[in-house]
Amino acid sequence: MKIDSVSAQQILDTRDRPTIEVTLISGETIVHASVPSGKSTGSHEAVELRDADGGVSTAIGNVECEIAALVTGRQWETPDELDAAMIALDGTPNKSRLGANAILGVSIAAQRLAAELAGVPLWRAIALRAGTTPAAPRLYLNFMNGGEHADYRLPFQEYLFVVGGKTSEAMPIAERVFKKLGERLERESRSSTSTESVEVELLQKVPMGDEGGYSPKFEELDKPFELLAALVAEHPGASIAIDAAANALRNDHGGYTLIGRDYTPDELRALYLELISKFPFHSIEDPFAETATEDFTKLTAEAGEVIIVGDDLTVTNPARIEMAREAGAITAVLIKPNQIGSVKEAIEAVQMTHANGWAAVCSHRSGETDDTFIADFAYAVGAHGIKAGGLGQKERREKYERLLEIEKEAETV
Ligand code: PGA
Ligand code: ZN
């Protein structure tokens, strides 16, 4: 693979914040890639390089100068070789010099270029090189958004409807459930007021959170679970998951606060166990803060079949995944390429996760673009699941739509 030109430009993500789009040209072939951005980030994530005003012009400069000088004009055997060269050029442990956003933009684009030049779908090119077995991931659909993604209208960050099987069978279920949930939430908000005027109805349309899921406000902790469980009951095999994103629930006295009530770590663990016993749970992500490894371990030991997922705890980083393995802290790892800053390392994180006998759940970020790389990636590595948000935002739907396309491609290759 030979790259003739590298350029980058600023685009806006779904929160209207600047991010990077990279363009690579090789002969007649032109590919693009753009980089998502998180809000509830772990402190061990690779560094997203931003200017003092939040812009990405320094990162763009790094792509167009140093990285372009490195990658153009020579022959690359694989995109992994190119990733390794960019990591060496950066020279820091967390990509703080060139920026994980700069490096990842080129890394994803290089994967796309390699696939185009080989004339195979992106997912297939990744799987062939990584030696993974492609398979459709379970859909983790973020149907109710809370926490930092929705001004804490709900305490937990994500209330997910989980459905597995062929994507072409899972998606109609997801569409139906999302619509029904919206209707139920609207009825709930209408019945909580005595006025039935049209204006009030319009005002009370259920708001959306950052990831295209509904964001109602409930004072009762169980309410979102009751609503989701009723919909799960109509679909055998479906289940519930949450991302507590507990970093953002910490209070000043060593515990956590949910809807104005304080919990010690032990009380919060008891709450999760109670929820698991009452509702059809599949997994819990980041139940405790990223520093509370021991609390993860205790919950994992008591959670039975329910999967405990590390996100801010592990940040797609091999050293953090190894730390979690030694502690027996989790049974699944969230995989976000921009937490580590290159596709090569994200694949290594998946392979480590699988070697531990754990599940890998590949994930978008709360600030997204129309790039659907994560769908190809999740399918290529045979991930247990994919988190790509709710169905109320175009950039989220595009990931699920790409999975539908992949399913068709897989039938013909
Ligand atoms: P983020 O949230 O993209 O804002 O970090 C996603 C998550 O916590 O899983
Ligand atoms: Zn998370």
XYZ file of C-alpha atoms and ligand atoms in Angstrom:
423
model
C 0.000 0.000 0.000
C 1.427 3.341 -1.057
C -0.078 6.621 0.129
C 0.337 9.636 -2.172
C -1.307 12.280 -0.047
C -2.636 12.873 3.454
C -4.895 15.752 4.436
C -7.187 16.581 7.325
C -9.997 18.997 7.979
C -12.196 20.046 10.847
C -15.782 18.766 10.936
C -18.368 18.978 13.732
C -19.503 15.996 15.776
C -23.057 15.334 16.978
C -22.544 17.756 19.866
C -21.313 20.416 17.409
C -17.771 20.150 18.735
C -14.832 20.181 16.311
C -13.260 16.868 15.330
C -10.969 15.568 12.594
C -11.713 14.086 9.199
C -8.722 12.557 7.404
C -8.425 11.969 3.649
C -5.898 9.560 2.124
C -5.209 9.293 -1.586
C -3.465 6.408 -3.308
C -3.482 6.654 -7.094
C -7.153 6.853 -8.082
C -8.399 5.708 -4.670
C -9.628 8.258 -2.134
C -10.773 7.324 1.375
C -12.010 9.318 4.377
C -12.194 8.641 8.087
C -13.378 10.724 11.013
C -12.822 10.452 14.725
C -15.470 10.430 17.489
C -15.101 12.065 20.888
C -16.198 11.041 24.396
C -17.640 13.112 27.228
C -17.564 10.714 30.180
C -13.923 9.828 29.637
C -11.615 7.692 31.777
C -8.479 9.378 33.135
C -6.225 6.739 31.507
C -7.462 7.336 27.948
C -5.014 8.337 25.219
C -4.862 12.102 24.758
C -7.313 13.816 22.422
C -5.335 16.834 21.290
C -7.342 20.054 21.459
C -6.387 23.703 21.102
C -7.021 26.042 24.028
C -10.366 27.003 22.435
C -11.466 23.376 21.940
C -10.551 23.310 18.231
C -8.432 20.646 16.560
C -6.119 22.749 14.381
C -2.935 21.530 16.135
C -4.008 17.907 15.601
C -4.798 18.701 11.934
C -1.362 20.298 11.580
C 0.222 17.127 13.001
C -1.613 14.981 10.435
C -0.650 17.213 7.524
C 3.002 17.748 8.516
C 4.727 15.120 10.665
C 2.387 12.201 10.013
C 2.069 12.968 6.290
C 5.868 13.107 5.976
C 6.090 9.690 7.628
C 3.396 7.874 5.691
C 3.707 9.199 2.145
C 6.071 8.001 -0.510
C 6.873 4.561 0.820
C 5.355 1.123 0.583
C 3.469 -0.225 3.645
C 2.943 -3.958 3.976
C -0.082 -3.547 6.252
C -1.991 -0.793 8.056
C -0.633 -2.306 11.311
C 2.899 -1.528 10.191
C 1.817 2.045 9.521
C 0.167 2.257 12.978
C 3.375 1.036 14.636
C 5.380 3.708 12.792
C 2.958 6.482 13.898
C 3.106 5.256 17.519
C 6.917 5.344 17.385
C 6.871 8.805 15.807
C 4.651 10.101 18.608
C 6.998 8.575 21.180
C 4.803 9.129 24.260
C 2.909 6.441 26.244
C -0.463 8.133 25.695
C -0.116 9.797 22.267
C 0.002 13.208 23.885
C 2.493 14.672 21.411
C 0.735 14.096 18.073
C -2.725 13.391 19.550
C -4.689 10.137 19.616
C -7.299 11.871 17.445
C -4.689 12.692 14.777
C -3.193 9.186 14.798
C -6.544 7.349 14.884
C -7.928 9.356 11.954
C -5.016 8.211 9.769
C -5.171 4.686 11.249
C -8.858 4.176 10.348
C -8.375 5.722 6.916
C -5.429 3.366 6.284
C -7.613 0.357 7.151
C -10.180 1.608 4.659
C -7.541 2.214 1.993
C -6.025 -1.261 2.420
C -9.473 -2.844 2.050
C -10.322 -0.750 -1.039
C -7.006 -1.603 -2.696
C -7.539 -5.308 -1.947
C -11.104 -5.083 -3.289
C -12.659 -6.620 -0.171
C -15.142 -5.216 2.365
C -13.517 -3.404 5.300
C -14.655 -5.959 7.915
C -13.225 -8.790 5.870
C -9.857 -7.095 5.374
C -9.570 -6.511 9.148
C -10.568 -10.093 10.008
C -8.189 -11.633 7.477
C -5.215 -9.755 8.916
C -6.186 -10.157 12.571
C -7.110 -13.833 12.219
C -10.483 -13.238 13.872
C -13.800 -14.933 13.102
C -16.366 -12.396 11.886
C -19.826 -12.578 13.432
C -22.834 -10.331 13.993
C -22.553 -8.582 17.380
C -25.499 -8.265 19.782
C -27.027 -4.806 19.507
C -26.747 -2.769 22.704
C -29.258 -0.021 21.911
C -29.110 2.973 24.236
C -32.854 3.677 24.434
C -32.803 5.867 27.557
C -29.982 8.354 28.115
C -29.089 9.778 31.517
C -26.031 10.816 33.499
C -23.659 13.268 31.839
C -25.292 12.594 28.465
C -28.646 14.025 29.551
C -28.187 16.475 32.431
C -28.777 13.637 34.927
C -32.492 13.439 34.150
C -31.909 9.719 34.830
C -29.135 8.641 37.218
C -27.386 6.051 35.069
C -25.793 7.114 31.798
C -27.276 4.395 29.567
C -30.332 2.118 29.738
C -29.840 -0.356 26.937
C -32.127 -2.813 25.160
C -29.980 -5.797 24.150
C -30.974 -8.034 21.252
C -28.862 -10.646 19.467
C -29.052 -12.825 16.359
C -28.969 -11.721 12.735
C -28.967 -7.932 12.451
C -31.726 -8.095 9.835
C -33.932 -9.807 12.424
C -32.774 -7.749 15.414
C -33.283 -4.334 13.774
C -37.055 -4.594 13.139
C -37.424 -5.573 16.816
C -35.263 -2.612 17.848
C -37.342 -0.225 15.695
C -40.599 -1.506 17.170
C -39.361 -1.331 20.753
C -37.914 2.188 20.300
C -41.215 3.434 18.896
C -43.308 1.761 21.599
C -41.044 3.088 24.341
C -41.410 6.604 22.933
C -45.214 6.255 22.944
C -45.210 4.935 26.508
C -42.941 7.713 27.725
C -45.167 10.325 26.105
C -48.223 8.821 27.756
C -46.399 8.846 31.104
C -45.446 12.503 30.769
C -49.004 13.426 29.744
C -50.607 11.552 32.640
C -48.329 13.352 35.112
C -50.117 16.625 34.329
C -53.778 17.580 34.655
C -53.784 19.912 31.608
C -54.446 18.270 28.274
C -53.928 21.264 25.989
C -52.002 20.784 22.769
C -49.295 23.219 23.902
C -48.591 21.229 27.017
C -48.451 18.023 24.995
C -45.899 19.552 22.639
C -43.854 20.938 25.488
C -43.793 17.535 27.061
C -42.467 15.628 24.087
C -39.841 13.364 25.616
C -36.405 14.963 25.261
C -33.479 13.121 23.654
C -30.030 12.618 25.156
C -26.608 12.852 23.468
C -26.760 9.322 22.045
C -30.172 9.437 20.361
C -32.146 7.772 23.157
C -35.088 9.176 25.114
C -34.274 11.102 28.208
C -37.320 11.261 30.479
C -37.058 12.419 34.087
C -38.118 9.932 36.767
C -37.719 10.255 40.498
C -38.085 6.483 40.995
C -34.936 4.510 40.279
C -36.855 1.413 39.124
C -39.116 3.182 36.629
C -36.877 2.956 33.510
C -36.242 -0.713 34.260
C -39.953 -1.439 34.602
C -40.580 0.156 31.203
C -37.705 -1.697 29.528
C -38.572 -5.022 31.196
C -42.139 -4.815 29.859
C -40.740 -4.463 26.319
C -38.116 -7.172 26.851
C -40.910 -9.540 27.929
C -42.470 -9.199 24.458
C -39.213 -10.342 22.788
C -37.744 -13.675 23.898
C -33.949 -13.508 24.066
C -33.848 -9.738 24.572
C -32.468 -8.293 27.796
C -31.468 -5.132 29.656
C -28.035 -3.587 30.170
C -26.838 -0.407 31.837
C -23.773 1.737 31.684
C -23.702 3.302 35.141
C -20.622 5.383 34.165
C -20.045 5.567 37.913
C -17.082 7.961 37.686
C -19.728 10.628 37.238
C -21.809 9.462 40.225
C -19.056 9.875 42.826
C -19.721 12.189 45.744
C -17.280 13.934 48.104
C -17.384 11.303 50.823
C -16.123 8.167 49.091
C -19.503 7.024 47.842
C -21.972 7.660 45.045
C -25.106 9.783 44.714
C -28.149 8.751 42.666
C -31.289 10.921 42.547
C -30.218 12.830 45.648
C -29.556 9.709 47.718
C -26.064 8.717 48.889
C -24.792 5.149 48.633
C -21.622 3.631 50.072
C -19.851 1.305 47.601
C -21.354 -1.687 49.469
C -24.829 -0.163 49.308
C -24.424 0.491 45.595
C -23.343 -3.113 45.058
C -26.430 -4.257 46.974
C -28.551 -2.029 44.732
C -27.109 -3.640 41.575
C -27.742 -7.127 42.982
C -31.315 -6.149 43.775
C -31.828 -4.789 40.238
C -30.347 -7.977 38.763
C -32.739 -10.080 40.832
C -35.774 -8.049 39.740
C -35.114 -7.359 36.066
C -33.781 -9.358 33.068
C -30.212 -8.025 33.083
C -27.502 -8.972 30.597
C -24.665 -6.671 31.693
C -23.581 -3.748 33.864
C -20.843 -1.406 32.644
C -18.649 0.718 34.950
C -20.704 -0.011 38.094
C -18.046 1.770 40.181
C -15.446 4.494 39.651
C -12.294 3.726 37.646
C -10.235 3.605 40.873
C -12.521 1.140 42.679
C -11.148 -2.114 41.230
C -11.923 -4.031 44.443
C -15.592 -3.119 44.244
C -15.710 -4.355 40.637
C -14.188 -7.647 41.811
C -16.772 -8.097 44.584
C -19.676 -7.421 42.229
C -18.272 -9.698 39.505
C -18.046 -12.522 42.073
C -21.710 -12.092 43.008
C -23.277 -11.172 39.664
C -23.755 -14.740 38.424
C -24.530 -14.803 34.706
C -24.672 -11.025 34.436
C -21.604 -9.664 32.636
C -19.619 -6.874 34.305
C -18.069 -4.589 31.681
C -15.037 -2.337 32.137
C -14.950 0.929 30.195
C -13.378 3.823 32.124
C -11.735 1.079 34.212
C -9.883 -0.461 31.269
C -9.920 2.221 28.503
C -9.035 -0.305 25.730
C -5.522 -0.331 27.173
C -3.589 -3.628 27.430
C -1.962 -2.686 30.767
C -5.343 -1.787 32.291
C -6.963 -4.967 30.891
C -4.138 -7.002 32.462
C -4.677 -5.188 35.773
C -8.387 -6.098 35.612
C -7.556 -9.727 34.793
C -5.263 -10.057 37.796
C -7.978 -8.571 40.016
C -10.788 -10.673 38.528
C -12.576 -7.342 38.246
C -14.738 -7.859 35.142
C -15.984 -10.352 32.581
C -16.125 -8.023 29.560
C -14.224 -5.081 28.099
C -15.648 -2.126 26.239
C -13.520 -1.491 23.151
C -13.309 2.090 21.893
C -10.549 2.664 19.321
C -10.135 6.321 20.297
C -9.422 5.427 23.931
C -6.135 3.886 22.784
C -5.631 5.803 19.532
C -4.928 3.215 16.825
C -6.790 0.334 15.185
C -3.807 -1.989 15.663
C -3.901 -1.542 19.427
C -7.705 -1.799 19.552
C -7.428 -5.203 17.829
C -4.793 -6.252 20.379
C -7.146 -5.191 23.172
C -9.895 -7.401 21.694
C -7.500 -10.329 21.383
C -6.418 -9.926 25.015
C -10.051 -9.712 26.093
C -10.903 -12.918 24.239
C -7.782 -14.677 25.595
C -9.109 -13.943 29.104
C -12.340 -15.714 28.146
C -14.178 -12.396 28.363
C -16.652 -10.662 26.066
C -15.675 -7.674 23.909
C -18.268 -4.946 23.383
C -17.224 -2.463 20.685
C -18.462 1.076 21.133
C -19.010 4.415 19.452
C -18.534 7.620 21.521
C -21.147 10.063 22.703
C -19.812 12.667 20.249
C -20.124 10.848 16.908
C -19.699 11.460 13.194
C -21.143 9.655 10.194
C -18.120 7.322 10.080
C -19.330 3.722 10.467
C -15.931 2.105 11.091
C -17.021 0.710 14.472
C -19.657 -1.478 12.762
C -17.064 -3.097 10.476
C -14.671 -3.433 13.398
C -17.217 -5.108 15.715
C -18.289 -7.543 12.992
C -14.682 -8.289 11.961
C -13.533 -9.272 15.450
C -16.686 -11.268 16.201
C -17.515 -9.005 19.136
C -20.061 -10.062 21.737
C -21.830 -6.749 21.223
C -21.820 -3.250 19.760
C -22.950 -0.051 21.436
C -23.980 2.477 18.813
C -26.642 4.508 20.635
C -30.394 4.900 20.278
C -32.384 5.245 17.074
C -33.185 8.941 17.436
C -30.069 10.317 15.770
C -28.836 9.814 12.205
C -25.192 9.160 13.150
C -26.283 6.312 15.483
C -28.636 4.706 12.971
C -25.888 4.732 10.333
C -23.833 2.257 12.375
C -26.753 -0.190 12.581
C -27.486 0.346 8.880
C -23.869 -0.492 8.076
C -24.278 -3.765 10.017
C -27.249 -4.584 7.779
C -25.085 -3.964 4.710
C -22.307 -6.111 6.152
C -24.745 -8.954 6.668
C -25.576 -8.789 2.949
C -21.883 -8.570 1.987
C -21.120 -11.610 4.159
C -23.735 -13.632 2.288
C -22.026 -12.929 -1.044
C -18.300 -13.238 -0.174
P -18.553 8.716 26.217
O -19.618 7.700 26.811
O -18.406 8.464 24.783
O -19.143 10.056 26.567
O -17.276 8.459 26.992
C -19.745 6.388 26.350
C -19.562 5.382 27.442
O -19.297 5.748 28.611
O -19.661 4.183 27.182
Zn -19.149 3.562 29.412
